[in-house]
Tab-separated table of C-alpha atoms in Angstrom:
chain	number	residue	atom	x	y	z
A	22	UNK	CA	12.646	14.720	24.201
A	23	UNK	CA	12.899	11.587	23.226
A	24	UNK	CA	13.218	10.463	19.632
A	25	UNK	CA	9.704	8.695	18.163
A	26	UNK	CA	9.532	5.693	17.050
A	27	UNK	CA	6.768	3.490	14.853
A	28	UNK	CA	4.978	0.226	14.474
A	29	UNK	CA	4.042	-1.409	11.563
A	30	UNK	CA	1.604	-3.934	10.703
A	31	UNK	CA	2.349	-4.845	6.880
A	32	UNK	CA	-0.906	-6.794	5.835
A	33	UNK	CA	-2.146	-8.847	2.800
A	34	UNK	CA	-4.702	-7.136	2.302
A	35	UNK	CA	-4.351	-3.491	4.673
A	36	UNK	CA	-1.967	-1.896	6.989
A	37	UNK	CA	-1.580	0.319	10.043
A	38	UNK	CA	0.477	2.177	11.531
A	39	UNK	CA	1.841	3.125	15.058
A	40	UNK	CA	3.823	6.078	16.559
A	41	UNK	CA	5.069	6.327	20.331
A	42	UNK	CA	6.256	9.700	20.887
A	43	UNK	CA	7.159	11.300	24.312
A	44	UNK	CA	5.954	7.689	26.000
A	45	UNK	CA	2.619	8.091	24.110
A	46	UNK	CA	1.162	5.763	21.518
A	47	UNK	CA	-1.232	6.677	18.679
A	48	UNK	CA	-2.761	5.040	14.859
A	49	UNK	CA	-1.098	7.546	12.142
A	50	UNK	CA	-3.932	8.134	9.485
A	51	UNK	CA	-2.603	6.916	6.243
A	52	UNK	CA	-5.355	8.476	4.027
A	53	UNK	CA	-8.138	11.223	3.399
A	54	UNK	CA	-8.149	10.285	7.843
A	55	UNK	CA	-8.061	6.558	8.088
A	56	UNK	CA	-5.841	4.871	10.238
A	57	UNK	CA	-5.692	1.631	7.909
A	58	UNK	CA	-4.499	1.592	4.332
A	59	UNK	CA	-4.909	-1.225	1.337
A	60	UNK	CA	-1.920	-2.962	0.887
A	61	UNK	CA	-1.883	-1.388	-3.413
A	62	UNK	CA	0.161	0.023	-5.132
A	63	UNK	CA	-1.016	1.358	-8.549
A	64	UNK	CA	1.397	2.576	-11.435
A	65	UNK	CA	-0.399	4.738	-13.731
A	66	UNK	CA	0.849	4.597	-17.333
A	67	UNK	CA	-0.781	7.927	-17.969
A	68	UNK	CA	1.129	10.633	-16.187
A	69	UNK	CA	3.946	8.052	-15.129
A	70	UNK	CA	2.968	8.292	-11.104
A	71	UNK	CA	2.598	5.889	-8.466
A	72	UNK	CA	0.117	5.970	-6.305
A	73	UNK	CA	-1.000	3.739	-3.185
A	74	UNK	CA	-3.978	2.510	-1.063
A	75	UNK	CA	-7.316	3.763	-1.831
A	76	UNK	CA	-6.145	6.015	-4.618
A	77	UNK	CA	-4.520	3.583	-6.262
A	78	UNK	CA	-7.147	1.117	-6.061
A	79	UNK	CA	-9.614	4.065	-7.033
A	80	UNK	CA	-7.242	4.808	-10.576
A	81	UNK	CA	-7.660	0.927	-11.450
A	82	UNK	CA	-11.110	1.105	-10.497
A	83	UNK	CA	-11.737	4.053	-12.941
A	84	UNK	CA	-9.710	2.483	-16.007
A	85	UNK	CA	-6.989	4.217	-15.562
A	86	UNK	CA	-3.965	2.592	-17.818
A	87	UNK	CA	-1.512	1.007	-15.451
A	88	UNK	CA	-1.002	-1.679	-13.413
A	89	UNK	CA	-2.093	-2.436	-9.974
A	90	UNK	CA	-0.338	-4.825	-7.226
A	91	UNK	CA	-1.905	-5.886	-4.289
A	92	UNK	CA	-1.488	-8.706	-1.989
A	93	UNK	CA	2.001	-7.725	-2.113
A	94	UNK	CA	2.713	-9.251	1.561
A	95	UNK	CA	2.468	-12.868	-0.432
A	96	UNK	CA	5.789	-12.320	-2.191
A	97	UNK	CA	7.760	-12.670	0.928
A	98	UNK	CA	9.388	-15.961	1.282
A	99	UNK	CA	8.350	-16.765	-2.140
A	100	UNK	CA	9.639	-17.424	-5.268
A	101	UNK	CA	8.856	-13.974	-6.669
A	102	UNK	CA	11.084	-11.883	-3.858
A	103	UNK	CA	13.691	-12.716	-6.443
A	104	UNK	CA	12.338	-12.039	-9.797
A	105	UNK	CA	11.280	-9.013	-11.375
A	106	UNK	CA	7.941	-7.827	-13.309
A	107	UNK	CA	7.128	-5.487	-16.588
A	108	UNK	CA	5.888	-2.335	-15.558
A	109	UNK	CA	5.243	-0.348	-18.395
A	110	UNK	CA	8.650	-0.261	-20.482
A	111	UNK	CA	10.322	-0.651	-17.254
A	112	UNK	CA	11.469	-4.284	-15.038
A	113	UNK	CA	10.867	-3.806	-10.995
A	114	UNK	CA	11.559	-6.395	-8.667
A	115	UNK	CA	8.984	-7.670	-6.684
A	116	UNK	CA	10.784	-6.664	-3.159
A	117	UNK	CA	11.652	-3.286	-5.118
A	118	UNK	CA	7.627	-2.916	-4.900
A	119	UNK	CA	7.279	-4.359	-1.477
A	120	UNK	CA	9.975	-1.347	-0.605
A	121	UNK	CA	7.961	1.368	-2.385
A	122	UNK	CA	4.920	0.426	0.116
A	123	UNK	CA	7.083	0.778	3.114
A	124	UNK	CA	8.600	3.955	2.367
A	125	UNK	CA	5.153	5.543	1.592
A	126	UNK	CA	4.345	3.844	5.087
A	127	UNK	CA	7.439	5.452	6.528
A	128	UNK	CA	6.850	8.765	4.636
A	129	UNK	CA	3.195	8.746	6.339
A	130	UNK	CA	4.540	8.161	9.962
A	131	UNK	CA	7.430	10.289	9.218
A	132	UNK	CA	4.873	13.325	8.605
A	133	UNK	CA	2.830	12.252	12.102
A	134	UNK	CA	5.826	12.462	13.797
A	135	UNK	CA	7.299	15.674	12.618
A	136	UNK	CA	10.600	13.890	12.611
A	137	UNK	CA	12.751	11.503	11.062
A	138	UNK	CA	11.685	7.899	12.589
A	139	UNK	CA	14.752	5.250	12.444
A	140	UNK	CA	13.404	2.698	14.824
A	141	UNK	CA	10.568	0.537	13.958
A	142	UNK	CA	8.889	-2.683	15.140
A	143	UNK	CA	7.578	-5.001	12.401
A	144	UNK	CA	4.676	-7.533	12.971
A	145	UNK	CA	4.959	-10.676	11.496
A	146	UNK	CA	2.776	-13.816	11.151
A	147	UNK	CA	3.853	-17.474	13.530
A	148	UNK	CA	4.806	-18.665	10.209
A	149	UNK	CA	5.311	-16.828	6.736
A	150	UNK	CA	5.792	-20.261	5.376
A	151	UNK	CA	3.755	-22.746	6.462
A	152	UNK	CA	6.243	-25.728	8.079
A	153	UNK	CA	9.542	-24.666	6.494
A	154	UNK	CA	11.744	-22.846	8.729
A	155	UNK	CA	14.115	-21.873	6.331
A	156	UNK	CA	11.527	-20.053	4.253
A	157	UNK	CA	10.170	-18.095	7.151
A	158	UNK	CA	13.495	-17.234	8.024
A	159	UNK	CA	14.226	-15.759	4.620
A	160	UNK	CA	11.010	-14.032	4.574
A	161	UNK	CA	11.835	-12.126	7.762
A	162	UNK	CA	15.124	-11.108	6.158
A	163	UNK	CA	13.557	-10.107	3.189
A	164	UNK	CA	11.142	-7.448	5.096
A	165	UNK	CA	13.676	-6.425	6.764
A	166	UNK	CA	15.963	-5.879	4.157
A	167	UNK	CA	13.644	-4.049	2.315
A	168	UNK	CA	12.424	-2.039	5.472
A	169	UNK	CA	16.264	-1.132	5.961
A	170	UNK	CA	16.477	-0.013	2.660
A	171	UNK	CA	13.891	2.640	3.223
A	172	UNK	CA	15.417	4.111	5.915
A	173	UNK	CA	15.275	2.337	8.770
A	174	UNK	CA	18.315	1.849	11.057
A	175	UNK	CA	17.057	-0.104	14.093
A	176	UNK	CA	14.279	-2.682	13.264
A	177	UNK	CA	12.917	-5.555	15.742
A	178	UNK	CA	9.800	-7.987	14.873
A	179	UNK	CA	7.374	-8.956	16.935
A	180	UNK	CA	4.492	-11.615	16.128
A	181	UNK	CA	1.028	-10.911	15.245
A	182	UNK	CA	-0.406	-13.008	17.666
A	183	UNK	CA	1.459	-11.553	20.582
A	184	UNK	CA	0.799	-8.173	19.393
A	185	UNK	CA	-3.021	-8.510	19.757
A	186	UNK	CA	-2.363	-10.660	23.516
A	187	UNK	CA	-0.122	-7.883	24.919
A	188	UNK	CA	-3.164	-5.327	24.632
A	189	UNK	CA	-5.247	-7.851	26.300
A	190	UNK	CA	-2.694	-8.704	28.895
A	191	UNK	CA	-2.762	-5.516	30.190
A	192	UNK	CA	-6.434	-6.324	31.817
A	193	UNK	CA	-5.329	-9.365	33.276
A	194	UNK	CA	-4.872	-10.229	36.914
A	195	UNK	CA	-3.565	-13.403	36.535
A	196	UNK	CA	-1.929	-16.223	34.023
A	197	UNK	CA	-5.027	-17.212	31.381
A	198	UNK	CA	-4.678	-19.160	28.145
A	199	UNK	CA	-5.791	-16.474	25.390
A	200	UNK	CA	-7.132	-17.876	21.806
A	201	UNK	CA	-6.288	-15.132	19.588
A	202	UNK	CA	-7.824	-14.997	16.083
A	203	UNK	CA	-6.756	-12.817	13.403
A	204	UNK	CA	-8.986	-12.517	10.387
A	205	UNK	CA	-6.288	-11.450	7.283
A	206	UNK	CA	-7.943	-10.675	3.607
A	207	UNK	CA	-6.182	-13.834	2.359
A	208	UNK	CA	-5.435	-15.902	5.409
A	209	UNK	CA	-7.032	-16.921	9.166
A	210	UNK	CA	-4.638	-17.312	11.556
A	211	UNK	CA	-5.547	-18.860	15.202
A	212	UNK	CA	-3.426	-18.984	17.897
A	213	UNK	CA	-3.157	-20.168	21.624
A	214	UNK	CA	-1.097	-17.687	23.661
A	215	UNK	CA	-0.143	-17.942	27.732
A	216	UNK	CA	-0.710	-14.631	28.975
A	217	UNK	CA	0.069	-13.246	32.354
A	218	UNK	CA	1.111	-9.442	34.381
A	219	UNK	CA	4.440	-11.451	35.021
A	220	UNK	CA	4.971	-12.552	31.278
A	221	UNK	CA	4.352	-8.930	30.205
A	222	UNK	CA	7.945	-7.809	30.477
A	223	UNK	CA	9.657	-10.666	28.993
A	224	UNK	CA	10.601	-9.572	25.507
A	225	UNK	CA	10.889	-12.747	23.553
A	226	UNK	CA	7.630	-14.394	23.655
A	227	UNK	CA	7.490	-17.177	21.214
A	228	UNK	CA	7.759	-19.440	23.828
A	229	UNK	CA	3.948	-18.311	24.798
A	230	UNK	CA	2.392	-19.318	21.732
A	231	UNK	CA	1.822	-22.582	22.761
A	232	UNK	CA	0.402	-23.183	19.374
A	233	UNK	CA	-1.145	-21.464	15.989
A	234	UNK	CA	-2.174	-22.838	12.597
A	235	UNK	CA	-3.792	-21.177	9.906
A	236	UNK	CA	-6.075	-21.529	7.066
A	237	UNK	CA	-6.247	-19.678	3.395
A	238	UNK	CA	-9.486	-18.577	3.865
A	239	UNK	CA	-10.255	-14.425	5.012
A	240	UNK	CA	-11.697	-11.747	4.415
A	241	UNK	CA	-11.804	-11.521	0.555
A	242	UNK	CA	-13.761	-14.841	0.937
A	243	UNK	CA	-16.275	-13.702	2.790
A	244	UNK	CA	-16.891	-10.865	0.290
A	245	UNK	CA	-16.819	-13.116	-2.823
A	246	UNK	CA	-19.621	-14.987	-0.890
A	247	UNK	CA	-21.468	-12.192	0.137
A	248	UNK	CA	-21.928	-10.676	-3.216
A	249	UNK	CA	-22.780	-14.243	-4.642
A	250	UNK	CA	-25.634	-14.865	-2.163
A	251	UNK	CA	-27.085	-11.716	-1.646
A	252	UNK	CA	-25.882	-9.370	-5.146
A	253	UNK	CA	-25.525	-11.625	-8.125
A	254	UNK	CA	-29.240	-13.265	-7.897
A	255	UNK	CA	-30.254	-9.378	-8.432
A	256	UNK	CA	-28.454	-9.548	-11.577
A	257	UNK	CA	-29.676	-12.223	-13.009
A	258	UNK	CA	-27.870	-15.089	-10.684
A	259	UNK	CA	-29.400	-18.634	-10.487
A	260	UNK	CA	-32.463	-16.931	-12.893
A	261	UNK	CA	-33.873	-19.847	-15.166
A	262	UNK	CA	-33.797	-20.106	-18.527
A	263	UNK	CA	-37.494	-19.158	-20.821
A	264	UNK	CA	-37.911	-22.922	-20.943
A	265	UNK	CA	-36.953	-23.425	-17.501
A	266	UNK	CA	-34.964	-26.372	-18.045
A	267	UNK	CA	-32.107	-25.238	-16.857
A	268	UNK	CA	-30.411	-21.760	-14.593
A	269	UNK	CA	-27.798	-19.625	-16.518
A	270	UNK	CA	-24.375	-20.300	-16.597
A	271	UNK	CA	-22.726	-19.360	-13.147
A	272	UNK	CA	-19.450	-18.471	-14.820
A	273	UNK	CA	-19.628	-14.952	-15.353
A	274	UNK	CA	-21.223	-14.179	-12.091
A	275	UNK	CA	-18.889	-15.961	-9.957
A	276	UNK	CA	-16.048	-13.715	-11.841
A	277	UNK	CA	-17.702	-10.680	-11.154
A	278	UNK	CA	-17.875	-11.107	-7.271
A	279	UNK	CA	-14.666	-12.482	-7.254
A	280	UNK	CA	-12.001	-9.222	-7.191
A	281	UNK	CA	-9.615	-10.485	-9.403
A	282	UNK	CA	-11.520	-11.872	-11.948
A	283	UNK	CA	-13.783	-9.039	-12.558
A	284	UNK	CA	-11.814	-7.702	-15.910
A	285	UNK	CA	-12.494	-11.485	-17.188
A	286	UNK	CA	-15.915	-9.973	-17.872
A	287	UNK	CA	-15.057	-6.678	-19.795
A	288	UNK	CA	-13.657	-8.857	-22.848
A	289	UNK	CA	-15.661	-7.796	-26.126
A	290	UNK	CA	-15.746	-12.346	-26.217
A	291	UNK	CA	-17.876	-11.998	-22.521
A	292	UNK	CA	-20.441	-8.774	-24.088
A	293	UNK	CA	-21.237	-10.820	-26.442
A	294	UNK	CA	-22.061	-14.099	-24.690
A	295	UNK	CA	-23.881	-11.654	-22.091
A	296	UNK	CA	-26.318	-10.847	-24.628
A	297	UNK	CA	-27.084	-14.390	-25.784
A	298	UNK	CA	-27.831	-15.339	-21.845
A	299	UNK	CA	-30.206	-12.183	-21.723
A	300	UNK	CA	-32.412	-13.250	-24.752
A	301	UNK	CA	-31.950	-16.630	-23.205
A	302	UNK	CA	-33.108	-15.753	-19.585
A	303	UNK	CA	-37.000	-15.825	-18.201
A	304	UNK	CA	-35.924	-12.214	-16.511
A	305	UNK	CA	-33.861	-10.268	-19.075
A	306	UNK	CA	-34.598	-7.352	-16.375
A	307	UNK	CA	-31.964	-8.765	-14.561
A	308	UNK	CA	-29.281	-9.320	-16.722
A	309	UNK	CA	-29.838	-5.975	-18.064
A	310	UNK	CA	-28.578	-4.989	-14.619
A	311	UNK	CA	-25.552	-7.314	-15.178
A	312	UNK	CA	-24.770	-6.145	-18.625
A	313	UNK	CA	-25.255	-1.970	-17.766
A	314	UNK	CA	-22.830	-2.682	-14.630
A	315	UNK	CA	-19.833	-4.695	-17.362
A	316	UNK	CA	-21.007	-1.395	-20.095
A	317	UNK	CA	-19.756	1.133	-17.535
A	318	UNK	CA	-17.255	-1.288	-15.869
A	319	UNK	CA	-18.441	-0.369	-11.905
A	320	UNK	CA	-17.490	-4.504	-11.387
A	321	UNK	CA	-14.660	-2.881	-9.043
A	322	UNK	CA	-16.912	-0.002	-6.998
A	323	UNK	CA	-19.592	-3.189	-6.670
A	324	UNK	CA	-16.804	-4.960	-4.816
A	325	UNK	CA	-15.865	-1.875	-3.152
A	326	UNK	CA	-19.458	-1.592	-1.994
A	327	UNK	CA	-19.709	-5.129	-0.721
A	328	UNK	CA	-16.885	-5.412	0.910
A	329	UNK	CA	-18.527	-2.079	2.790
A	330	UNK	CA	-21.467	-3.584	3.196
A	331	UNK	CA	-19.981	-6.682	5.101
A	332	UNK	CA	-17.742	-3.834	7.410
């Protein structure tokens, strides 16, 4: 029997993960059954545990005392891989948390597997860094450094891109330019990739992305402009003032569909201001809506429910 061994795709926002065992591939389910998992981790201050994904978006959703991280795939090539951050009375490094993710990544496959895993292929984006080699080069090192440091003894990469044109390769016939898109929480990344049956069993491919280029703009975008077009106007949104001179202030609504602005609006400062905009407003209904959602703080499961919605 041969020995398994796993894929993973460390996102911005969410991850997956692979196993081939005995020849065969499969999607290990991360949590409560699904096969992706939000890139979190949350440390709760109250029993002193870590937890990750859903759950730990779920404890910071809830008001849990602690502190969440997401977006952790951002530190890589960055600034921050080298510096540290308070967690309660303790100091972490950034890539310290970064590890943490990966080893409850590894733990998960690990437990699919029914076996130790060693070997693992790690996707990676065209660039880390946009237009600075060196950087991208350090980020690579620093996922795998951190990826060895869980565990793993025999790591390759393999880009993003050419992951997603190798499954469609294998319905090819004959060589075809392929425009692969991939839509990331934070980023959008398009590239142009030669695809062919021949090509398939070269192993280094960057030659065949004949080019990529990517903008800051994904999925978390989308949902922050979802819930402003469609969500906030039920709470009071672009609702005119009694004298109808003028439309309430945007401000708090924009921070409220906007994930990491959302405890912006929980200040005793923002309650406050809320209630001078209802008695201001022609539809106080609506703002009532506004003010019962910052009361119980559900900003976070409103998010949660948008971003559904959009799925």
């Amino acid at each position: 029997m041969r020995p398994a061994f796993g894929g993973i795709d460390f996102g911005t926002s969410n991850s997956t993960v692979g196993v081939v065992r005995n020849g065969q591939p499969r999607l290990v389910a991360l949590e409560d059954g699904q096969v992706t998992l939000p890139s979190a981790v949350f440390f709760n201050f109250e029993d002193n545990r870590t937890c990750f994904g859903r759950h730990a978006i779920a404890n910071y959703t809830d008001s849990i005392e602690g502190r969440l991280m997401r977006s952790l795939k951002s530190v890589l090539g960055s600034s921050l891989a080298h510096e540290k951050t308070r967690i309660k009375s303790r100091s972490i490094g950034f890539m310290d948390i970064v590890g943490m993710f990966l080893g409850h990544l590894k733990m998960r496959l690990e437990a699919d597997a029914g076996d130790t895993v060693e070997t693992v292929v790690l996707g990676r984006p065209v660039q880390f860094v946009d237009d600075d080699a060196e950087a991208d080069a350090k980020a690579q090192s620093e996922l795998e450094n951190a990826a060895r440091a869980q565990g793993f003894k025999h790591i390759a990469f393999q880009f993003e891109p050419i992951a997603a044109a190798l499954d469609y390769e294998q319905k090819v016939t004959r060589e075809e330019l392929a425009l692969i898109i991939d839509m990331g929480g934070g980023t959008s990344d398009f590239s142009i990739v030669r695809v062919s049956p021949q090509r398939s069993r070269s192993l280094d491919r960057k030659d065949d992305i004949l080019a990529s280029r990517g903008v800051h703009i994904g999925g978390t975008d989308f949902d922050r402009l979802l819930s402003i077009a469609h969500v906030m106007p039920q709470l009071g949104y672009l609702t005119p003032t009694k004298d109808g001179k003028r439309n309430l202030p945007a401000s708090y609504f924009i921070d409220l569909a906007t994930w990491q602005r959302i405890n912006l609006v929980y200040t005793a400062k923002a309650m406050t201001h809320l209630r001078q905009i209802r008695y201001e407003a022609e539809r106080a209904d609506l703002v009532d809506r506004f003010i019962h959602i910052v009361e119980h703080r559900f900003g976070h499961a409103l998010a949660a429910l948008v971003e559904k919605a959009k799925i």
